[in-house]
XYZ file of C-alpha atoms in Angstrom:
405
model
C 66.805 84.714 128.628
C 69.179 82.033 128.039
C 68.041 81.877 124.506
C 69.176 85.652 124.286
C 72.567 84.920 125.888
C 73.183 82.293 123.330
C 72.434 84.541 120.408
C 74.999 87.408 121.893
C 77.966 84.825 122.466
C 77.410 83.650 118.944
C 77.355 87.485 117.779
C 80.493 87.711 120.154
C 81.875 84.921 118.772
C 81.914 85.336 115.159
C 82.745 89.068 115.905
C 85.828 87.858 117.358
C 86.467 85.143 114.560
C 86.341 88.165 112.042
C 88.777 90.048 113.894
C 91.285 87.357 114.219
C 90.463 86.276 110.383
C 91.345 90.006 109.079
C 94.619 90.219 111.384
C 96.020 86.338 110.551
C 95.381 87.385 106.756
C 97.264 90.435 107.341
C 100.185 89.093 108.901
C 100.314 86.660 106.061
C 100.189 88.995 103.497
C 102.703 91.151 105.016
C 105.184 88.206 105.710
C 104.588 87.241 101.903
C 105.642 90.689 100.998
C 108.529 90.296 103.054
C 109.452 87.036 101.553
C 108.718 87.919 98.136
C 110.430 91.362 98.172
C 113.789 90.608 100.333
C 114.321 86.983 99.035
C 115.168 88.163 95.454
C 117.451 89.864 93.331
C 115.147 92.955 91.828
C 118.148 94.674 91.117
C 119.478 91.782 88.426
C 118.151 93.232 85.280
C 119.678 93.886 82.012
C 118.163 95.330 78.652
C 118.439 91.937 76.558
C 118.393 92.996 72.635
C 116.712 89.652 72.177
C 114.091 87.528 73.966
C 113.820 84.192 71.848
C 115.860 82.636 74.021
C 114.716 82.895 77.301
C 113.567 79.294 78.857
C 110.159 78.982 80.858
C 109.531 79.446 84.566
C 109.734 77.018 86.908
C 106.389 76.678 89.206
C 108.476 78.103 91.913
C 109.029 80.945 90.136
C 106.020 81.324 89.389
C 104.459 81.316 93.026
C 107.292 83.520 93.462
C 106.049 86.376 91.177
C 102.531 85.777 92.531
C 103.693 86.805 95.969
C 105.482 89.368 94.678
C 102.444 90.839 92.954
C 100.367 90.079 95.876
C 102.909 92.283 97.772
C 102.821 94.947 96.080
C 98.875 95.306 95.885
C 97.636 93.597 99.110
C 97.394 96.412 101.568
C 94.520 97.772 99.611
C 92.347 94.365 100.100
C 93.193 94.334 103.764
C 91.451 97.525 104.220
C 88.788 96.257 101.840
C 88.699 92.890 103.865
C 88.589 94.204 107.016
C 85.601 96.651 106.350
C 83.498 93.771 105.291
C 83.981 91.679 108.437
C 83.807 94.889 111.058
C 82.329 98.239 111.126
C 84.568 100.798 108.852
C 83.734 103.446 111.384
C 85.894 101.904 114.410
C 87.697 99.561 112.694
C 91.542 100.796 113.269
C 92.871 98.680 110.103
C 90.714 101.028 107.998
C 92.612 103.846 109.110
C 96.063 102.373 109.032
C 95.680 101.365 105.062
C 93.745 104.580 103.933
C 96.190 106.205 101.771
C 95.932 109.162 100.404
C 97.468 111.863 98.392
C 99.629 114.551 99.894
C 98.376 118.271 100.134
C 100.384 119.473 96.608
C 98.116 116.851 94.752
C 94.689 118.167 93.776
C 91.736 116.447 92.299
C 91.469 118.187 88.770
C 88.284 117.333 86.471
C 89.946 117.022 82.664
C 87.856 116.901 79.663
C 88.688 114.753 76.446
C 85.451 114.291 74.583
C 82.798 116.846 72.639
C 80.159 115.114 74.774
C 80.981 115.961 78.915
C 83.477 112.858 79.259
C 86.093 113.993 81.914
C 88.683 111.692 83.394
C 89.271 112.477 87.126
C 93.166 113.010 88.102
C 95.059 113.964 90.772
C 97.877 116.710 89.951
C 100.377 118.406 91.855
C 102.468 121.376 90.017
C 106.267 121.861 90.961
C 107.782 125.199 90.702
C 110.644 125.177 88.771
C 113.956 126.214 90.821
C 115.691 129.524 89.967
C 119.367 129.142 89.531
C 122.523 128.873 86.689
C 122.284 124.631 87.376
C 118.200 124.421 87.098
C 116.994 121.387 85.881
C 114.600 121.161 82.887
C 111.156 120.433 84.215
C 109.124 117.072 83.501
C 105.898 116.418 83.419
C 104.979 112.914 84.361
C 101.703 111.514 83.373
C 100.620 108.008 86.005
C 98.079 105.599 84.376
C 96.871 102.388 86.593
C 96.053 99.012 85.370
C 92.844 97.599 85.010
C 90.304 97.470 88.239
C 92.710 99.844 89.471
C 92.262 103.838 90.596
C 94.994 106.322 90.911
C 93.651 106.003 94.802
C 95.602 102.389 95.452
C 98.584 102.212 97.617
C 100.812 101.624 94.512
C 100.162 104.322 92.225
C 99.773 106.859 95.785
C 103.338 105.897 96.451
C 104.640 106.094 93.090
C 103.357 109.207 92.368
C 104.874 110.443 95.846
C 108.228 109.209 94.762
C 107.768 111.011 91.262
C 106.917 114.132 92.588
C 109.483 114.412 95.657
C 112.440 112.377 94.526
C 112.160 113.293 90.686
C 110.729 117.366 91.216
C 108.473 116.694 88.544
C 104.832 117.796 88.070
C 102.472 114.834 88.057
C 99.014 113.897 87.007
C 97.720 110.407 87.777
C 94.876 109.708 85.772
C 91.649 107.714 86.299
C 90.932 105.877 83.330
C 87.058 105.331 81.944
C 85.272 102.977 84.095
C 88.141 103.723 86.842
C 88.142 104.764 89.830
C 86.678 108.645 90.473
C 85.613 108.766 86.630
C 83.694 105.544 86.754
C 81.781 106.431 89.319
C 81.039 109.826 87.736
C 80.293 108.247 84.190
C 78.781 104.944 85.398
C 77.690 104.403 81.888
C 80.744 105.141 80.162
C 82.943 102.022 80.212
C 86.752 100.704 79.450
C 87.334 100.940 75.612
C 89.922 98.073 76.173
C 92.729 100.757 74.855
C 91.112 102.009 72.120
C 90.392 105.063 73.271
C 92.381 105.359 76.217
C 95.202 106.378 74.214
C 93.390 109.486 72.373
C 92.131 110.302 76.104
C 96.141 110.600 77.708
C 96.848 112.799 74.774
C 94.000 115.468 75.885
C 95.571 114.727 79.718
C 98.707 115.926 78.061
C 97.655 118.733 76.409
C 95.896 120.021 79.479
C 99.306 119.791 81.507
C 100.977 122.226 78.624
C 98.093 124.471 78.245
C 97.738 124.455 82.338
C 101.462 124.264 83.204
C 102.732 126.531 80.524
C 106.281 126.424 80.483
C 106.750 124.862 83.582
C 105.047 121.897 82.103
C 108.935 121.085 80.302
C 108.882 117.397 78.560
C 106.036 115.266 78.957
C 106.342 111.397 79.956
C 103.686 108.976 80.283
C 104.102 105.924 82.625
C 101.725 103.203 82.659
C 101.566 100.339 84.690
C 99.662 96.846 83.897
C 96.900 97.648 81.414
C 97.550 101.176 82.091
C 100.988 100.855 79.552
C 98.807 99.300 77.315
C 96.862 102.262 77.253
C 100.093 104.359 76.936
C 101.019 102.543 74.101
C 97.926 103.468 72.706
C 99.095 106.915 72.937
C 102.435 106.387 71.638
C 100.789 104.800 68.232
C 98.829 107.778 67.622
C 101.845 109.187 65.173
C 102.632 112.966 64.538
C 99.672 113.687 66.895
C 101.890 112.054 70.450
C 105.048 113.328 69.114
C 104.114 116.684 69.177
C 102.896 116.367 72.688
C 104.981 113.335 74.385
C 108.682 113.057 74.900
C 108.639 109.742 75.591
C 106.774 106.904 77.040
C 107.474 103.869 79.723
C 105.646 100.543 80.665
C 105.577 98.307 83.717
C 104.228 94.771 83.480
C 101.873 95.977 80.123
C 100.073 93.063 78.111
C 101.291 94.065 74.518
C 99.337 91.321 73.282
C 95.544 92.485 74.919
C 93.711 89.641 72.572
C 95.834 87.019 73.732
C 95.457 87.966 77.358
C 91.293 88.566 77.423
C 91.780 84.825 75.927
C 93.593 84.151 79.032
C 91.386 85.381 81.011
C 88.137 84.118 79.491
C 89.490 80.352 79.478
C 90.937 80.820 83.154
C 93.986 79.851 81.692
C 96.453 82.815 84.246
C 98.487 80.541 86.278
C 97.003 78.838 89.010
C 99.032 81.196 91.970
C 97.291 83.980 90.249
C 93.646 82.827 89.747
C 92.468 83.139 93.386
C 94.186 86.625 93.673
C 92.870 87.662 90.400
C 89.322 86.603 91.784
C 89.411 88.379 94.438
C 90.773 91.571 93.371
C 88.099 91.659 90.706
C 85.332 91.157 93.104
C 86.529 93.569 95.208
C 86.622 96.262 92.245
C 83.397 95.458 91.620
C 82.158 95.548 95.524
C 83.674 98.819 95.336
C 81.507 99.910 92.074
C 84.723 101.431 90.159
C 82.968 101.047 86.960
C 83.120 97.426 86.385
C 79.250 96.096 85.667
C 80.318 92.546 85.811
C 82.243 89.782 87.889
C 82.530 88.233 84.679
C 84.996 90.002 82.818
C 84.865 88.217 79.665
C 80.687 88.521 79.499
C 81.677 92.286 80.172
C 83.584 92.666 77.276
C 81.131 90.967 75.127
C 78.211 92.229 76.261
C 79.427 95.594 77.338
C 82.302 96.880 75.845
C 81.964 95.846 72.331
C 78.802 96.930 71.764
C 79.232 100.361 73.372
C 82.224 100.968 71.096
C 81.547 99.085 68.222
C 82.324 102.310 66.020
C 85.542 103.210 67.526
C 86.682 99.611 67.334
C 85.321 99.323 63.659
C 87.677 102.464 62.568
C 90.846 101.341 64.946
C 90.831 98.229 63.246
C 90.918 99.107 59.658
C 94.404 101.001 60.608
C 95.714 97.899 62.384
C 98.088 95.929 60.634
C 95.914 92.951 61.844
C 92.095 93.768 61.303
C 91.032 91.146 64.111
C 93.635 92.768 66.669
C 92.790 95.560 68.957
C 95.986 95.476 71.018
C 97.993 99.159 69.745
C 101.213 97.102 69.367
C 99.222 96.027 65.940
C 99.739 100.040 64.929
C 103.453 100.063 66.140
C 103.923 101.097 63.010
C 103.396 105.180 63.579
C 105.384 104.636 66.448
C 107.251 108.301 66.605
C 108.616 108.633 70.205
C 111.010 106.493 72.275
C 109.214 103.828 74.533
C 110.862 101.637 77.457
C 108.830 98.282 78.119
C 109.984 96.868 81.513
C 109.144 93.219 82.202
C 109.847 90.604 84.607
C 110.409 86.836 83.510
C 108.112 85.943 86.977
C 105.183 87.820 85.913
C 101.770 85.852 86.504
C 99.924 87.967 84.126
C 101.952 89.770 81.473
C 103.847 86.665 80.538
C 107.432 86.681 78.761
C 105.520 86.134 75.429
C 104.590 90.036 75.601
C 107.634 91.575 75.010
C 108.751 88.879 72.754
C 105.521 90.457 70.214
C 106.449 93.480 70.874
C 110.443 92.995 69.686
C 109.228 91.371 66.460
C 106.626 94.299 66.084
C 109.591 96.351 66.373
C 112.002 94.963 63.810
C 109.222 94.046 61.691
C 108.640 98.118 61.459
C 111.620 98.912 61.912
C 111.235 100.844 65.406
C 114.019 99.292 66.935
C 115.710 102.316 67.733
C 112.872 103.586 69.587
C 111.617 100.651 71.249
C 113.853 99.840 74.424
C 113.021 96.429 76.651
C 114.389 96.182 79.882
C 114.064 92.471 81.277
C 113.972 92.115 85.118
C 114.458 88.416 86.571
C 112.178 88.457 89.543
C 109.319 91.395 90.240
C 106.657 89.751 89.445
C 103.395 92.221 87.887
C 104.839 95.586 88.741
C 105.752 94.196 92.084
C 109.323 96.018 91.231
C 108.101 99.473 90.693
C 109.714 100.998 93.075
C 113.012 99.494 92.453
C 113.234 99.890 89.029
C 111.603 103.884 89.356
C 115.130 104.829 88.740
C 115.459 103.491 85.546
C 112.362 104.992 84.273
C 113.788 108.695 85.566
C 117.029 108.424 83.752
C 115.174 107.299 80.464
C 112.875 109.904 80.532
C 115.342 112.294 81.301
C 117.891 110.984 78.682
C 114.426 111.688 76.128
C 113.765 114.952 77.428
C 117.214 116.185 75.983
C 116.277 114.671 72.684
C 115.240 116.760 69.923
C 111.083 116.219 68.919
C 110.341 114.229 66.076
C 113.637 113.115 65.827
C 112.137 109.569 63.615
């Protein structure tokens, strides 16, 4: 008997602990949020037509951009968190971070390959407005980053914003080996880009067959590895501009090589390495379509094998035939694209959009390629501050004529 009330105090106990564990991490996070988001200046930010001069980050802000990131992406690993240490049936912080998408938004299945492939997206249709003073419509395709789904807190709330502040139709997409379409096509994984860009140009295609006329100009928006992706798309020549109006980037590693380097040799700044650790294990906890902790032995023993005829053929067109990152093809660039940065950025380091400016004037795509340099935001912890001057690019495109290059 007293052995028995032992063993329920200690159950008590470290029930109790993991209750108290979940809410002290929360508070934390949420008070680094705070700090990170109303301690800096995210509206100092200035298109800079060069980038060679720009002097490296302090550690401070560094760990500044770390919180910043962790800010902006947190609230899904609380609810993540807290389900592992209680039961996700009565546990209330489950609840209070489940985000989801708002009745207009529908789960559509879209298909982009000869063989069954279909990505998983989420799309909500506006009707366009009678009236003399109507407004063109836009269509606004959403892409997440890596071991990200168009189901995190982010991308929910941007796509929110897109649809009720801008009136545009949107489709948030669920890359291969993301999210809904991972765990659909468990077998299918991330092509590292490759492909991704071929796929967003079916996505598009679907909104103006689907749409119709209400589809109007068609953006794509990527965030993280999600505007590498884009820029995958925006490579692919006559074939994007006849589909794309123009394309925008948040926090996108132009340079992918460099950065699965990076990550191989665990060489991401130390602020970032434990987040980056356990946002990966929590991606793969929640089986989006990552086989592997490891990323690096995934992309080796995975990815590269899976693919290794697409990559064969992508690389012959590359200007580099041992790069796979698209800003190697910049050259059949054909529609505008805006890369926004931050200088604070853990992951997507300043060195990205530096490649990506001498990719430009080496092809001479400077006119299409706009950069817009934010000081603090950290990895697309400034999305929603800088939404704005996504719109008015996009909508300065829209009123551009096609194939204008």
């Amino acid at each position: 008997m007293v052995l028995m009330t032992k063993d329920v105090f200690a159950s008590l106990r470290r029930a109790v602990c993991a209750v108290v564990g979940v809410v002290v991490l929360q508070n934390v996070l949420v008070y680094m949020a705070m700090l990170s988001f109303f301690c800096e200046d995210r509206v100092k930010a200035e298109v800079s037509p060069s980038l060679q001069s720009s002097s490296p980050l302090l550690w401070w802000d560094e760990l500044r951009g770390t919180l910043a990131t962790i800010g902006a992406w947190a609230a899904d690993g609380i609810a993540y968190l807290s389900g592992c240490l209680t039961s996700e049936a009565t546990n209330p912080l489950i609840e209070m971070f489940r985000y989801e998408y708002p009745t207009p938004f529908a789960q559509v299945w879209v298909p982009v390959t000869n063989n069954g492939l279909e990505l998983s997206c989420q799309v909500a249709k506006r009707h366009q407005e009678g009236g003399a003073n109507k407004e063109k419509n836009m269509t606004v395709v959403i892409v997440p980053g890596m071991f990200n789904s168009s189901s995190f807190s982010l991308i929910v709330s941007l796509a929110s914003l897109v649809y009720y502040q801008w009136r545009a139709n949107v489709i948030v997409v669920d890359l291969r080996g993301h999210g809904e379409t991972g765990r659909r096509f468990p077998n299918v994984p991330f092509s590292l880009t490759v492909l991704e860009g071929l796929d967003l140009l079916k996505v598009a295609d679907f909104a103006k067959s689907t749409f119709g006329d209400e589809a109007g100009s068609i953006c794509l928006l990527g965030v993280s590895l999600g505007g590498t992706s884009v820029l995958s798309s925006a490579v692919q020549g006559k074939d994007c501009s006849a589909l794309i109006a123009a394309c925008a980037t948040v926090s996108a590693p132009m340079d992918l090589d460099s950065l699965l380097v990076r990550m191989s040799q665990g060489s991401l700044n130390i602020w970032f390495m434990f987040y980056s650790w356990v946002l990966i294990c929590y991606c793969h906890c929640r089986n989006i379509g990552w086989h592997s902790r490891n990323f690096h032995s995934f992309v080796n023993q995975v990815v590269k094998p899976y693919y290794a005829k697409e990559f064969e053929q992508v690389l012959k067109t590359s200007d580099d035939p041992s790069k796979l990152s698209p800003m190697w093809r910049l050259k059949d660039l054909q529609v505008p694209l805006l890369a926004v940065h931050s200088r604070d950025d853990p992951v997507a380091t300043l060195e990205e959009p530096q490649h990506l400016q001498r990719q430009a004037k080496l092809h001479n795509k400077d006119h299409l390629v706009h950069i817009k340099l934010c000081e603090t935001g950290g990895h697309a912890g400034n999305l929603p501050s800088i939404s704005g001057d996504i719109h008015r690019f996009f909508t300065a495109c829209s009123h551009l004529p096609r194939n204008c290059c």
